[in-house]
Amino acid sequence: WFVLVPSIYNNVVLTTFRRLGGFLQVAFMVNIMLSGNFSFLNVLTIIPALACLDDACWPRWLCQWVCTRSSDSPLDANDGSEKEMTNSNTNRHYVIPTTHIIHMLLLIVIGNLSVPVVTNLLQWGNSRQQMNASFDRFRLVNTYGAFGSVGETRYEPIISISINGIEWKELELPCKPGTVTRRPCFCAPYHYRLDWNIWFLGFKPHRSYLQNRESWVYNLLAKILNKDLGIDERPWLGLLDSGSSAFLTDSYKSKETRPKFAKVEMYEYRMAGSLWSILSSKHRGDDTVWWKRQFEETLIPPVQLNSDNKRLEYARIPTK
């Protein structure tokens, strides 16, 4: 809305409103980026907000640098520039008011179309908020939300591998909790690919997501257990945490240490305490525990590759 507010004859109030809108939008997006969110979307949102900021908002040295690079050479005093300036001043009386009228009309139209959008946002009239919805026939002003709601409980799938089916090794992802002593990380300006995809398994019902949208997990387990591939044929190792990637790389060097079984279990994660209490324990030199987790369910029971080394089957774990 603010970008359409015209500065009629350098009106201080209107100019301030427009600049304020630009600064607020940019500051809000930067705040979200600092939280470690998917900040590529925030960068895209900042771009249109820059239209609210006129040249006077930028440092003088930056304006001079841009103007110097954008113009090939300064106008000569005798090359007709005086005539062009005269014509420009003559036409300005007609051009500028027309531009202001267009801006004001757009502002009024968009403001009117935004009424149901704002009403939906604030949930006035006890109405339930709609995400990614349109409220006019031409869909000019709409609601958009990458995350319409945020779950109160955090579920994380944990991939484990084993040589004998008795002792299991959990594989860590770059930015997932995993071990309870692992500090939450920042991932900006983009998410790690495997972390992002496996995150959807945390939605309930977990098994429904596994059998449909996230069925790729079975292919990942098959690749982990495949004993015929060389290290160069395992580019997906780069999607894991560096520690887990190094562990698997060493395991594949010997037949005795190659993983034979794999499973996926779901855990419920909660912060071990307030940030202050966690940092206080770290300052005292205690073992820093960031998370508390509780077993939820087994998503994929222990599996192994069949004799053809192509298809997963339920594990036949030897018993002592």
PDB file of C-alpha atoms in Angstrom:
ATOM      1  CA  TRP A   1       0.000   0.000   0.000  1.00  0.00           C
ATOM      2  CA  PHE A   2       2.669   2.507   1.022  1.00  0.00           C
ATOM      3  CA  VAL A   3       4.529   2.293  -2.284  1.00  0.00           C
ATOM      4  CA  LEU A   4       1.491   3.822  -4.027  1.00  0.00           C
ATOM      5  CA  VAL A   5       1.373   6.853  -1.721  1.00  0.00           C
ATOM      6  CA  PRO A   6       2.542   9.771  -3.903  1.00  0.00           C
ATOM      7  CA  SER A   7       4.775  12.566  -2.638  1.00  0.00           C
ATOM      8  CA  ILE A   8       2.705  15.487  -3.934  1.00  0.00           C
ATOM      9  CA  TYR A   9       4.991  18.487  -4.119  1.00  0.00           C
ATOM     10  CA  ASN A  10       7.387  16.840  -1.652  1.00  0.00           C
ATOM     11  CA  ASN A  11       4.711  16.487   1.012  1.00  0.00           C
ATOM     12  CA  VAL A  12       6.577  15.471   4.162  1.00  0.00           C
ATOM     13  CA  VAL A  13       3.706  13.443   5.660  1.00  0.00           C
ATOM     14  CA  LEU A  14       3.062  11.340   2.556  1.00  0.00           C
ATOM     15  CA  THR A  15       6.768  10.821   1.938  1.00  0.00           C
ATOM     16  CA  THR A  16       7.256   9.709   5.546  1.00  0.00           C
ATOM     17  CA  PHE A  17       4.416   7.177   5.263  1.00  0.00           C
ATOM     18  CA  ARG A  18       5.904   5.673   2.135  1.00  0.00           C
ATOM     19  CA  ARG A  19       9.402   5.435   3.572  1.00  0.00           C
ATOM     20  CA  LEU A  20       8.081   4.025   6.832  1.00  0.00           C
ATOM     21  CA  GLY A  21       6.314   1.238   4.951  1.00  0.00           C
ATOM     22  CA  GLY A  22       9.519   0.324   3.131  1.00  0.00           C
ATOM     23  CA  PHE A  23      11.652   0.336   6.272  1.00  0.00           C
ATOM     24  CA  LEU A  24       9.115  -1.707   8.259  1.00  0.00           C
ATOM     25  CA  GLN A  25       8.834  -4.351   5.553  1.00  0.00           C
ATOM     26  CA  VAL A  26      12.607  -4.665   5.154  1.00  0.00           C
ATOM     27  CA  ALA A  27      13.156  -4.763   8.931  1.00  0.00           C
ATOM     28  CA  PHE A  28      10.475  -7.438   9.349  1.00  0.00           C
ATOM     29  CA  MET A  29      12.025  -9.620   6.649  1.00  0.00           C
ATOM     30  CA  VAL A  30      15.539  -9.196   8.087  1.00  0.00           C
ATOM     31  CA  ASN A  31      14.204 -10.181  11.507  1.00  0.00           C
ATOM     32  CA  ILE A  32      12.784 -13.408  10.077  1.00  0.00           C
ATOM     33  CA  MET A  33      16.054 -14.089   8.235  1.00  0.00           C
ATOM     34  CA  LEU A  34      18.023 -13.771  11.478  1.00  0.00           C
ATOM     35  CA  SER A  35      15.815 -16.462  13.009  1.00  0.00           C
ATOM     36  CA  GLY A  36      17.245 -18.947  10.521  1.00  0.00           C
ATOM     37  CA  ASN A  37      14.065 -19.338   8.508  1.00  0.00           C
ATOM     38  CA  PHE A  38      13.851 -20.033   4.793  1.00  0.00           C
ATOM     39  CA  SER A  39      15.259 -16.577   4.030  1.00  0.00           C
ATOM     40  CA  PHE A  40      15.278 -16.840   0.227  1.00  0.00           C
ATOM     41  CA  LEU A  41      11.579 -15.958   0.354  1.00  0.00           C
ATOM     42  CA  ASN A  42      12.400 -13.009   2.597  1.00  0.00           C
ATOM     43  CA  VAL A  43      14.987 -11.709   0.143  1.00  0.00           C
ATOM     44  CA  LEU A  44      12.384 -11.769  -2.627  1.00  0.00           C
ATOM     45  CA  THR A  45       9.940  -9.893  -0.397  1.00  0.00           C
ATOM     46  CA  ILE A  46      12.497  -7.179   0.326  1.00  0.00           C
ATOM     47  CA  ILE A  47      12.880  -6.329  -3.369  1.00  0.00           C
ATOM     48  CA  PRO A  48       9.418  -4.720  -3.894  1.00  0.00           C
ATOM     49  CA  ALA A  49       9.737  -2.950  -0.523  1.00  0.00           C
ATOM     50  CA  LEU A  50      12.766  -1.068  -1.876  1.00  0.00           C
ATOM     51  CA  ALA A  51      10.406   0.807  -4.215  1.00  0.00           C
ATOM     52  CA  CYS A  52       9.139   2.692  -1.149  1.00  0.00           C
ATOM     53  CA  LEU A  53      12.587   4.199  -0.564  1.00  0.00           C
ATOM     54  CA  ASP A  54      13.460   7.186  -2.734  1.00  0.00           C
ATOM     55  CA  ASP A  55      16.966   8.455  -3.418  1.00  0.00           C
ATOM     56  CA  ALA A  56      17.005  10.650  -0.322  1.00  0.00           C
ATOM     57  CA  CYS A  57      16.896   7.516   1.870  1.00  0.00           C
ATOM     58  CA  TRP A  58      20.257   6.297   0.651  1.00  0.00           C
ATOM     59  CA  PRO A  59      23.710   7.591   1.586  1.00  0.00           C
ATOM     60  CA  ARG A  60      24.965  10.402  -0.622  1.00  0.00           C
ATOM     61  CA  TRP A  61      28.097   8.487  -1.655  1.00  0.00           C
ATOM     62  CA  LEU A  62      25.933   5.586  -2.899  1.00  0.00           C
ATOM     63  CA  CYS A  63      23.717   7.882  -4.966  1.00  0.00           C
ATOM     64  CA  GLN A  64      26.746   9.561  -6.504  1.00  0.00           C
ATOM     65  CA  TRP A  65      28.327   6.193  -7.307  1.00  0.00           C
ATOM     66  CA  VAL A  66      25.149   4.902  -8.997  1.00  0.00           C
ATOM     67  CA  CYS A  67      24.648   8.115 -10.963  1.00  0.00           C
ATOM     68  CA  THR A  68      28.263   8.095 -12.100  1.00  0.00           C
ATOM     69  CA  ARG A  69      28.010   4.519 -13.386  1.00  0.00           C
ATOM     70  CA  SER A  70      24.612   5.004 -15.020  1.00  0.00           C
ATOM     71  CA  SER A  71      25.587   8.066 -17.080  1.00  0.00           C
ATOM     72  CA  ASP A  72      28.198   7.823 -19.814  1.00  0.00           C
ATOM     73  CA  SER A  73      29.268  11.449 -19.597  1.00  0.00           C
ATOM     74  CA  PRO A  74      27.964  14.737 -18.166  1.00  0.00           C
ATOM     75  CA  LEU A  75      25.924  16.955 -20.463  1.00  0.00           C
ATOM     76  CA  ASP A  76      27.762  19.765 -22.146  1.00  0.00           C
ATOM     77  CA  ALA A  77      26.453  23.218 -21.378  1.00  0.00           C
ATOM     78  CA  ASN A  78      26.251  24.037 -25.096  1.00  0.00           C
ATOM     79  CA  ASP A  79      24.689  20.821 -26.409  1.00  0.00           C
ATOM     80  CA  GLY A  80      21.076  21.818 -26.066  1.00  0.00           C
ATOM     81  CA  SER A  81      20.619  20.767 -22.461  1.00  0.00           C
ATOM     82  CA  GLU A  82      19.166  24.151 -21.583  1.00  0.00           C
ATOM     83  CA  LYS A  83      16.437  23.603 -24.150  1.00  0.00           C
ATOM     84  CA  GLU A  84      15.706  20.122 -22.803  1.00  0.00           C
ATOM     85  CA  MET A  85      15.451  21.450 -19.264  1.00  0.00           C
ATOM     86  CA  THR A  86      13.055  24.135 -20.431  1.00  0.00           C
ATOM     87  CA  ASN A  87      10.845  21.572 -22.156  1.00  0.00           C
ATOM     88  CA  SER A  88      11.024  19.320 -19.096  1.00  0.00           C
ATOM     89  CA  ASN A  89       9.930  22.124 -16.799  1.00  0.00           C
ATOM     90  CA  THR A  90       7.135  23.029 -19.207  1.00  0.00           C
ATOM     91  CA  ASN A  91       5.766  19.462 -19.331  1.00  0.00           C
ATOM     92  CA  ARG A  92       6.187  18.772 -15.628  1.00  0.00           C
ATOM     93  CA  HIS A  93       3.060  20.721 -14.767  1.00  0.00           C
ATOM     94  CA  TYR A  94       1.003  18.204 -16.792  1.00  0.00           C
ATOM     95  CA  VAL A  95       2.921  14.948 -16.179  1.00  0.00           C
ATOM     96  CA  ILE A  96       3.313  14.976 -12.413  1.00  0.00           C
ATOM     97  CA  PRO A  97      -0.359  15.633 -11.486  1.00  0.00           C
ATOM     98  CA  THR A  98      -1.465  12.846 -13.837  1.00  0.00           C
ATOM     99  CA  THR A  99       0.951  10.436 -12.163  1.00  0.00           C
ATOM    100  CA  HIS A 100      -0.362  11.434  -8.738  1.00  0.00           C
ATOM    101  CA  ILE A 101      -3.952  10.854  -9.806  1.00  0.00           C
ATOM    102  CA  ILE A 102      -3.107   7.373 -11.110  1.00  0.00           C
ATOM    103  CA  HIS A 103      -1.279   6.524  -7.889  1.00  0.00           C
ATOM    104  CA  MET A 104      -4.155   7.710  -5.741  1.00  0.00           C
ATOM    105  CA  LEU A 105      -6.680   5.726  -7.777  1.00  0.00           C
ATOM    106  CA  LEU A 106      -4.563   2.592  -7.442  1.00  0.00           C
ATOM    107  CA  LEU A 107      -4.208   3.221  -3.731  1.00  0.00           C
ATOM    108  CA  ILE A 108      -7.967   3.555  -3.302  1.00  0.00           C
ATOM    109  CA  VAL A 109      -8.709   0.428  -5.366  1.00  0.00           C
ATOM    110  CA  ILE A 110      -6.132  -1.714  -3.595  1.00  0.00           C
ATOM    111  CA  GLY A 111      -7.160  -0.323  -0.201  1.00  0.00           C
ATOM    112  CA  ASN A 112     -10.789  -1.218  -0.894  1.00  0.00           C
ATOM    113  CA  LEU A 113      -9.893  -4.716  -2.106  1.00  0.00           C
ATOM    114  CA  SER A 114      -7.696  -5.203   0.970  1.00  0.00           C
ATOM    115  CA  VAL A 115     -10.563  -4.799   3.446  1.00  0.00           C
ATOM    116  CA  PRO A 116     -11.653  -8.485   3.353  1.00  0.00           C
ATOM    117  CA  VAL A 117      -7.990  -9.543   3.373  1.00  0.00           C
ATOM    118  CA  VAL A 118      -7.289  -7.580   6.559  1.00  0.00           C
ATOM    119  CA  THR A 119     -10.558  -8.787   8.085  1.00  0.00           C
ATOM    120  CA  ASN A 120      -9.476 -12.355   7.376  1.00  0.00           C
ATOM    121  CA  LEU A 121      -6.001 -11.688   8.798  1.00  0.00           C
ATOM    122  CA  LEU A 122      -7.345 -10.293  12.096  1.00  0.00           C
ATOM    123  CA  GLN A 123     -10.169 -12.881  12.176  1.00  0.00           C
ATOM    124  CA  TRP A 124     -12.857 -10.300  12.838  1.00  0.00           C
ATOM    125  CA  GLY A 125     -16.389 -11.574  13.270  1.00  0.00           C
ATOM    126  CA  ASN A 126     -15.201 -14.893  14.744  1.00  0.00           C
ATOM    127  CA  SER A 127     -14.214 -16.092  11.280  1.00  0.00           C
ATOM    128  CA  ARG A 128     -11.473 -18.653  10.800  1.00  0.00           C
ATOM    129  CA  GLN A 129      -8.411 -17.372   8.983  1.00  0.00           C
ATOM    130  CA  GLN A 130      -8.040 -18.599   5.403  1.00  0.00           C
ATOM    131  CA  MET A 131      -4.593 -19.070   3.897  1.00  0.00           C
ATOM    132  CA  ASN A 132      -3.800 -18.671   0.184  1.00  0.00           C
ATOM    133  CA  ALA A 133      -7.307 -17.413  -0.538  1.00  0.00           C
ATOM    134  CA  SER A 134      -8.821 -14.835  -2.910  1.00  0.00           C
ATOM    135  CA  PHE A 135     -11.654 -12.436  -2.068  1.00  0.00           C
ATOM    136  CA  ASP A 136     -12.421 -10.724  -5.362  1.00  0.00           C
ATOM    137  CA  ARG A 137     -13.408 -11.956  -8.797  1.00  0.00           C
ATOM    138  CA  PHE A 138     -10.160 -10.948 -10.479  1.00  0.00           C
ATOM    139  CA  ARG A 139      -7.925 -12.141  -7.610  1.00  0.00           C
ATOM    140  CA  LEU A 140      -5.998  -8.881  -7.448  1.00  0.00           C
ATOM    141  CA  VAL A 141      -5.434  -8.829  -3.672  1.00  0.00           C
ATOM    142  CA  ASN A 142      -5.016 -12.191  -1.974  1.00  0.00           C
ATOM    143  CA  THR A 143      -3.741 -13.837   1.178  1.00  0.00           C
ATOM    144  CA  TYR A 144      -0.566 -15.857   1.067  1.00  0.00           C
ATOM    145  CA  GLY A 145       1.135 -17.854   3.749  1.00  0.00           C
ATOM    146  CA  ALA A 146       3.967 -20.340   3.436  1.00  0.00           C
ATOM    147  CA  PHE A 147       3.020 -21.609   6.883  1.00  0.00           C
ATOM    148  CA  GLY A 148      -0.610 -21.130   7.729  1.00  0.00           C
ATOM    149  CA  SER A 149      -0.220 -22.754  11.127  1.00  0.00           C
ATOM    150  CA  VAL A 150       2.622 -23.893  13.345  1.00  0.00           C
ATOM    151  CA  GLY A 151       2.429 -27.152  15.270  1.00  0.00           C
ATOM    152  CA  GLU A 152       3.023 -27.084  19.008  1.00  0.00           C
ATOM    153  CA  THR A 153       4.780 -30.464  19.037  1.00  0.00           C
ATOM    154  CA  ARG A 154       7.997 -31.280  17.198  1.00  0.00           C
ATOM    155  CA  TYR A 155       8.451 -34.775  15.786  1.00  0.00           C
ATOM    156  CA  GLU A 156      11.712 -35.844  14.197  1.00  0.00           C
ATOM    157  CA  PRO A 157      12.443 -39.049  12.233  1.00  0.00           C
ATOM    158  CA  ILE A 158      15.747 -40.669  13.151  1.00  0.00           C
ATOM    159  CA  ILE A 159      17.575 -42.917  10.673  1.00  0.00           C
ATOM    160  CA  SER A 160      19.707 -45.624  12.267  1.00  0.00           C
ATOM    161  CA  ILE A 161      22.014 -48.234  10.746  1.00  0.00           C
ATOM    162  CA  SER A 162      23.556 -51.399  12.134  1.00  0.00           C
ATOM    163  CA  ILE A 163      26.011 -54.118  11.234  1.00  0.00           C
ATOM    164  CA  ASN A 164      24.523 -56.868  13.407  1.00  0.00           C
ATOM    165  CA  GLY A 165      21.007 -55.629  14.189  1.00  0.00           C
ATOM    166  CA  ILE A 166      21.886 -55.221  17.862  1.00  0.00           C
ATOM    167  CA  GLU A 167      24.034 -52.108  18.064  1.00  0.00           C
ATOM    168  CA  TRP A 168      22.617 -49.158  16.159  1.00  0.00           C
ATOM    169  CA  LYS A 169      24.247 -45.951  14.969  1.00  0.00           C
ATOM    170  CA  GLU A 170      22.065 -42.872  14.425  1.00  0.00           C
ATOM    171  CA  LEU A 171      22.808 -40.789  11.349  1.00  0.00           C
ATOM    172  CA  GLU A 172      22.834 -37.039  11.855  1.00  0.00           C
ATOM    173  CA  LEU A 173      21.538 -34.472   9.385  1.00  0.00           C
ATOM    174  CA  PRO A 174      23.148 -31.021   9.076  1.00  0.00           C
ATOM    175  CA  CYS A 175      20.448 -29.051  10.918  1.00  0.00           C
ATOM    176  CA  LYS A 176      18.220 -31.588  12.641  1.00  0.00           C
ATOM    177  CA  PRO A 177      18.254 -32.160  16.442  1.00  0.00           C
ATOM    178  CA  GLY A 178      19.315 -35.811  16.480  1.00  0.00           C
ATOM    179  CA  THR A 179      21.533 -36.162  19.554  1.00  0.00           C
ATOM    180  CA  VAL A 180      20.069 -34.340  22.546  1.00  0.00           C
ATOM    181  CA  THR A 181      23.364 -32.524  23.123  1.00  0.00           C
ATOM    182  CA  ARG A 182      23.281 -30.939  19.670  1.00  0.00           C
ATOM    183  CA  ARG A 183      22.788 -27.164  19.563  1.00  0.00           C
ATOM    184  CA  PRO A 184      20.070 -25.790  17.254  1.00  0.00           C
ATOM    185  CA  CYS A 185      21.684 -24.426  14.111  1.00  0.00           C
ATOM    186  CA  PHE A 186      21.087 -21.563  11.683  1.00  0.00           C
ATOM    187  CA  CYS A 187      20.381 -22.406   8.065  1.00  0.00           C
ATOM    188  CA  ALA A 188      20.233 -19.287   5.945  1.00  0.00           C
ATOM    189  CA  PRO A 189      19.652 -18.261   3.229  1.00  0.00           C
ATOM    190  CA  TYR A 190      18.430 -21.741   2.274  1.00  0.00           C
ATOM    191  CA  HIS A 191      17.500 -25.043   3.877  1.00  0.00           C
ATOM    192  CA  TYR A 192      19.569 -28.182   3.561  1.00  0.00           C
ATOM    193  CA  ARG A 193      17.915 -30.434   1.023  1.00  0.00           C
ATOM    194  CA  LEU A 194      17.553 -33.613   3.076  1.00  0.00           C
ATOM    195  CA  ASP A 195      16.569 -31.727   6.234  1.00  0.00           C
ATOM    196  CA  TRP A 196      13.839 -29.900   4.332  1.00  0.00           C
ATOM    197  CA  ASN A 197      12.326 -32.999   2.759  1.00  0.00           C
ATOM    198  CA  ILE A 198      12.397 -35.222   5.815  1.00  0.00           C
ATOM    199  CA  TRP A 199      10.824 -32.447   7.877  1.00  0.00           C
ATOM    200  CA  PHE A 200       7.407 -33.278   6.395  1.00  0.00           C
ATOM    201  CA  LEU A 201       7.468 -36.675   8.062  1.00  0.00           C
ATOM    202  CA  GLY A 202       6.968 -34.835  11.341  1.00  0.00           C
ATOM    203  CA  PHE A 203       3.368 -34.083  10.383  1.00  0.00           C
ATOM    204  CA  LYS A 204       0.712 -36.476  11.538  1.00  0.00           C
ATOM    205  CA  PRO A 205      -0.253 -39.031  10.428  1.00  0.00           C
ATOM    206  CA  HIS A 206       3.421 -39.901   9.937  1.00  0.00           C
ATOM    207  CA  ARG A 207       2.798 -43.157   8.108  1.00  0.00           C
ATOM    208  CA  SER A 208       0.485 -41.508   5.613  1.00  0.00           C
ATOM    209  CA  TYR A 209       3.201 -38.995   4.665  1.00  0.00           C
ATOM    210  CA  LEU A 210       5.738 -41.821   4.476  1.00  0.00           C
ATOM    211  CA  GLN A 211       3.639 -43.899   2.090  1.00  0.00           C
ATOM    212  CA  ASN A 212       2.813 -40.956  -0.187  1.00  0.00           C
ATOM    213  CA  ARG A 213       4.767 -37.728  -0.331  1.00  0.00           C
ATOM    214  CA  GLU A 214       7.870 -38.956   1.497  1.00  0.00           C
ATOM    215  CA  SER A 215       8.229 -42.430   0.001  1.00  0.00           C
ATOM    216  CA  TRP A 216      11.726 -41.384  -1.151  1.00  0.00           C
ATOM    217  CA  VAL A 217      12.949 -42.389   2.324  1.00  0.00           C
ATOM    218  CA  TYR A 218      12.866 -46.037   1.213  1.00  0.00           C
ATOM    219  CA  ASN A 219      15.170 -45.187  -1.694  1.00  0.00           C
ATOM    220  CA  LEU A 220      17.537 -43.436   0.692  1.00  0.00           C
ATOM    221  CA  LEU A 221      17.727 -46.502   2.932  1.00  0.00           C
ATOM    222  CA  ALA A 222      18.370 -48.687  -0.113  1.00  0.00           C
ATOM    223  CA  LYS A 223      21.264 -46.417  -1.150  1.00  0.00           C
ATOM    224  CA  ILE A 224      22.720 -46.498   2.354  1.00  0.00           C
ATOM    225  CA  LEU A 225      22.629 -50.307   2.438  1.00  0.00           C
ATOM    226  CA  ASN A 226      23.855 -50.833  -1.123  1.00  0.00           C
ATOM    227  CA  LYS A 227      27.240 -52.560  -0.846  1.00  0.00           C
ATOM    228  CA  ASP A 228      28.137 -52.516  -4.532  1.00  0.00           C
ATOM    229  CA  LEU A 229      28.538 -48.762  -4.972  1.00  0.00           C
ATOM    230  CA  GLY A 230      31.858 -46.979  -4.690  1.00  0.00           C
ATOM    231  CA  ILE A 231      32.361 -43.761  -2.744  1.00  0.00           C
ATOM    232  CA  ASP A 232      32.256 -41.734  -5.977  1.00  0.00           C
ATOM    233  CA  GLU A 233      28.842 -43.244  -6.682  1.00  0.00           C
ATOM    234  CA  ARG A 234      27.415 -41.968  -3.397  1.00  0.00           C
ATOM    235  CA  PRO A 235      26.981 -38.188  -3.895  1.00  0.00           C
ATOM    236  CA  TRP A 236      24.115 -38.198  -1.400  1.00  0.00           C
ATOM    237  CA  LEU A 237      26.688 -38.513   1.408  1.00  0.00           C
ATOM    238  CA  GLY A 238      27.084 -34.754   1.103  1.00  0.00           C
ATOM    239  CA  LEU A 239      23.486 -34.328   2.275  1.00  0.00           C
ATOM    240  CA  LEU A 240      24.310 -35.778   5.691  1.00  0.00           C
ATOM    241  CA  ASP A 241      26.106 -34.173   8.595  1.00  0.00           C
ATOM    242  CA  SER A 242      29.881 -34.178   8.102  1.00  0.00           C
ATOM    243  CA  GLY A 243      30.358 -36.576  11.027  1.00  0.00           C
ATOM    244  CA  SER A 244      27.846 -39.111   9.736  1.00  0.00           C
ATOM    245  CA  SER A 245      29.159 -38.729   6.193  1.00  0.00           C
ATOM    246  CA  ALA A 246      32.713 -39.474   7.377  1.00  0.00           C
ATOM    247  CA  PHE A 247      31.476 -42.445   9.426  1.00  0.00           C
ATOM    248  CA  LEU A 248      29.717 -44.018   6.436  1.00  0.00           C
ATOM    249  CA  THR A 249      32.663 -43.312   4.145  1.00  0.00           C
ATOM    250  CA  ASP A 250      34.942 -45.256   6.481  1.00  0.00           C
ATOM    251  CA  SER A 251      32.352 -48.028   6.884  1.00  0.00           C
ATOM    252  CA  TYR A 252      32.129 -48.651   3.138  1.00  0.00           C
ATOM    253  CA  LYS A 253      35.862 -49.372   2.916  1.00  0.00           C
ATOM    254  CA  SER A 254      35.500 -52.807   4.481  1.00  0.00           C
ATOM    255  CA  LYS A 255      32.906 -55.563   4.024  1.00  0.00           C
ATOM    256  CA  GLU A 256      32.883 -56.194   7.771  1.00  0.00           C
ATOM    257  CA  THR A 257      31.935 -52.640   8.646  1.00  0.00           C
ATOM    258  CA  ARG A 258      29.391 -51.916   5.925  1.00  0.00           C
ATOM    259  CA  PRO A 259      25.868 -51.317   7.291  1.00  0.00           C
ATOM    260  CA  LYS A 260      23.523 -54.254   6.732  1.00  0.00           C
ATOM    261  CA  PHE A 261      20.365 -53.059   8.463  1.00  0.00           C
ATOM    262  CA  ALA A 262      18.520 -49.748   8.666  1.00  0.00           C
ATOM    263  CA  LYS A 263      15.420 -48.400  10.392  1.00  0.00           C
ATOM    264  CA  VAL A 264      13.544 -45.134  10.920  1.00  0.00           C
ATOM    265  CA  GLU A 265      12.003 -44.198  14.258  1.00  0.00           C
ATOM    266  CA  MET A 266       9.957 -41.162  15.209  1.00  0.00           C
ATOM    267  CA  TYR A 267      10.744 -39.166  18.343  1.00  0.00           C
ATOM    268  CA  GLU A 268       9.021 -36.240  19.980  1.00  0.00           C
ATOM    269  CA  TYR A 269      11.477 -33.438  20.740  1.00  0.00           C
ATOM    270  CA  ARG A 270      11.179 -30.620  23.258  1.00  0.00           C
ATOM    271  CA  MET A 271      13.660 -28.033  24.423  1.00  0.00           C
ATOM    272  CA  ALA A 272      15.411 -29.207  27.592  1.00  0.00           C
ATOM    273  CA  GLY A 273      14.634 -25.899  29.271  1.00  0.00           C
ATOM    274  CA  SER A 274      14.717 -22.175  28.784  1.00  0.00           C
ATOM    275  CA  LEU A 275      17.600 -20.730  26.801  1.00  0.00           C
ATOM    276  CA  TRP A 276      18.907 -19.063  29.952  1.00  0.00           C
ATOM    277  CA  SER A 277      19.015 -22.343  31.907  1.00  0.00           C
ATOM    278  CA  ILE A 278      20.740 -24.173  29.049  1.00  0.00           C
ATOM    279  CA  LEU A 279      23.384 -21.465  28.659  1.00  0.00           C
ATOM    280  CA  SER A 280      23.865 -21.334  32.424  1.00  0.00           C
ATOM    281  CA  SER A 281      24.642 -25.052  32.546  1.00  0.00           C
ATOM    282  CA  LYS A 282      27.063 -24.580  29.664  1.00  0.00           C
ATOM    283  CA  HIS A 283      28.758 -21.729  31.542  1.00  0.00           C
ATOM    284  CA  ARG A 284      29.140 -23.963  34.625  1.00  0.00           C
ATOM    285  CA  GLY A 285      30.939 -26.512  32.481  1.00  0.00           C
ATOM    286  CA  ASP A 286      28.172 -29.113  32.679  1.00  0.00           C
ATOM    287  CA  ASP A 287      27.237 -31.300  29.746  1.00  0.00           C
ATOM    288  CA  THR A 288      24.937 -29.124  27.661  1.00  0.00           C
ATOM    289  CA  VAL A 289      21.662 -30.867  26.905  1.00  0.00           C
ATOM    290  CA  TRP A 290      19.565 -28.900  24.438  1.00  0.00           C
ATOM    291  CA  TRP A 291      16.746 -31.371  23.873  1.00  0.00           C
ATOM    292  CA  LYS A 292      14.504 -33.860  25.612  1.00  0.00           C
ATOM    293  CA  ARG A 293      13.111 -36.572  23.403  1.00  0.00           C
ATOM    294  CA  GLN A 294      10.608 -39.356  23.777  1.00  0.00           C
ATOM    295  CA  PHE A 295      10.061 -42.344  21.510  1.00  0.00           C
ATOM    296  CA  GLU A 296       6.861 -41.993  19.486  1.00  0.00           C
ATOM    297  CA  GLU A 297       6.696 -44.912  17.047  1.00  0.00           C
ATOM    298  CA  THR A 298       8.632 -47.018  14.562  1.00  0.00           C
ATOM    299  CA  LEU A 299       8.060 -45.728  11.045  1.00  0.00           C
ATOM    300  CA  ILE A 300      10.178 -48.267   9.193  1.00  0.00           C
ATOM    301  CA  PRO A 301      11.154 -51.417  11.096  1.00  0.00           C
ATOM    302  CA  PRO A 302      14.624 -52.901  10.551  1.00  0.00           C
ATOM    303  CA  VAL A 303      15.102 -53.626   6.850  1.00  0.00           C
ATOM    304  CA  GLN A 304      17.852 -55.010   4.638  1.00  0.00           C
ATOM    305  CA  LEU A 305      18.500 -55.419   0.938  1.00  0.00           C
ATOM    306  CA  ASN A 306      17.478 -58.689  -0.677  1.00  0.00           C
ATOM    307  CA  SER A 307      19.926 -61.087  -2.298  1.00  0.00           C
ATOM    308  CA  ASP A 308      19.834 -59.109  -5.568  1.00  0.00           C
ATOM    309  CA  ASN A 309      20.843 -55.984  -3.667  1.00  0.00           C
ATOM    310  CA  LYS A 310      17.975 -54.100  -5.309  1.00  0.00           C
ATOM    311  CA  ARG A 311      14.914 -54.257  -3.075  1.00  0.00           C
ATOM    312  CA  LEU A 312      14.293 -53.688   0.621  1.00  0.00           C
ATOM    313  CA  GLU A 313      12.850 -56.461   2.726  1.00  0.00           C
ATOM    314  CA  TYR A 314      12.238 -56.989   6.421  1.00  0.00           C
ATOM    315  CA  ALA A 315      15.475 -57.699   8.214  1.00  0.00           C
ATOM    316  CA  ARG A 316      16.417 -61.212   9.207  1.00  0.00           C
ATOM    317  CA  ILE A 317      18.431 -60.326  12.264  1.00  0.00           C
ATOM    318  CA  PRO A 318      20.438 -63.276  13.579  1.00  0.00           C
ATOM    319  CA  THR A 319      19.870 -64.202  17.192  1.00  0.00           C
ATOM    320  CA  LYS A 320      22.607 -65.412  19.489  1.00  0.00           C
TER     321      LYS A 320
END
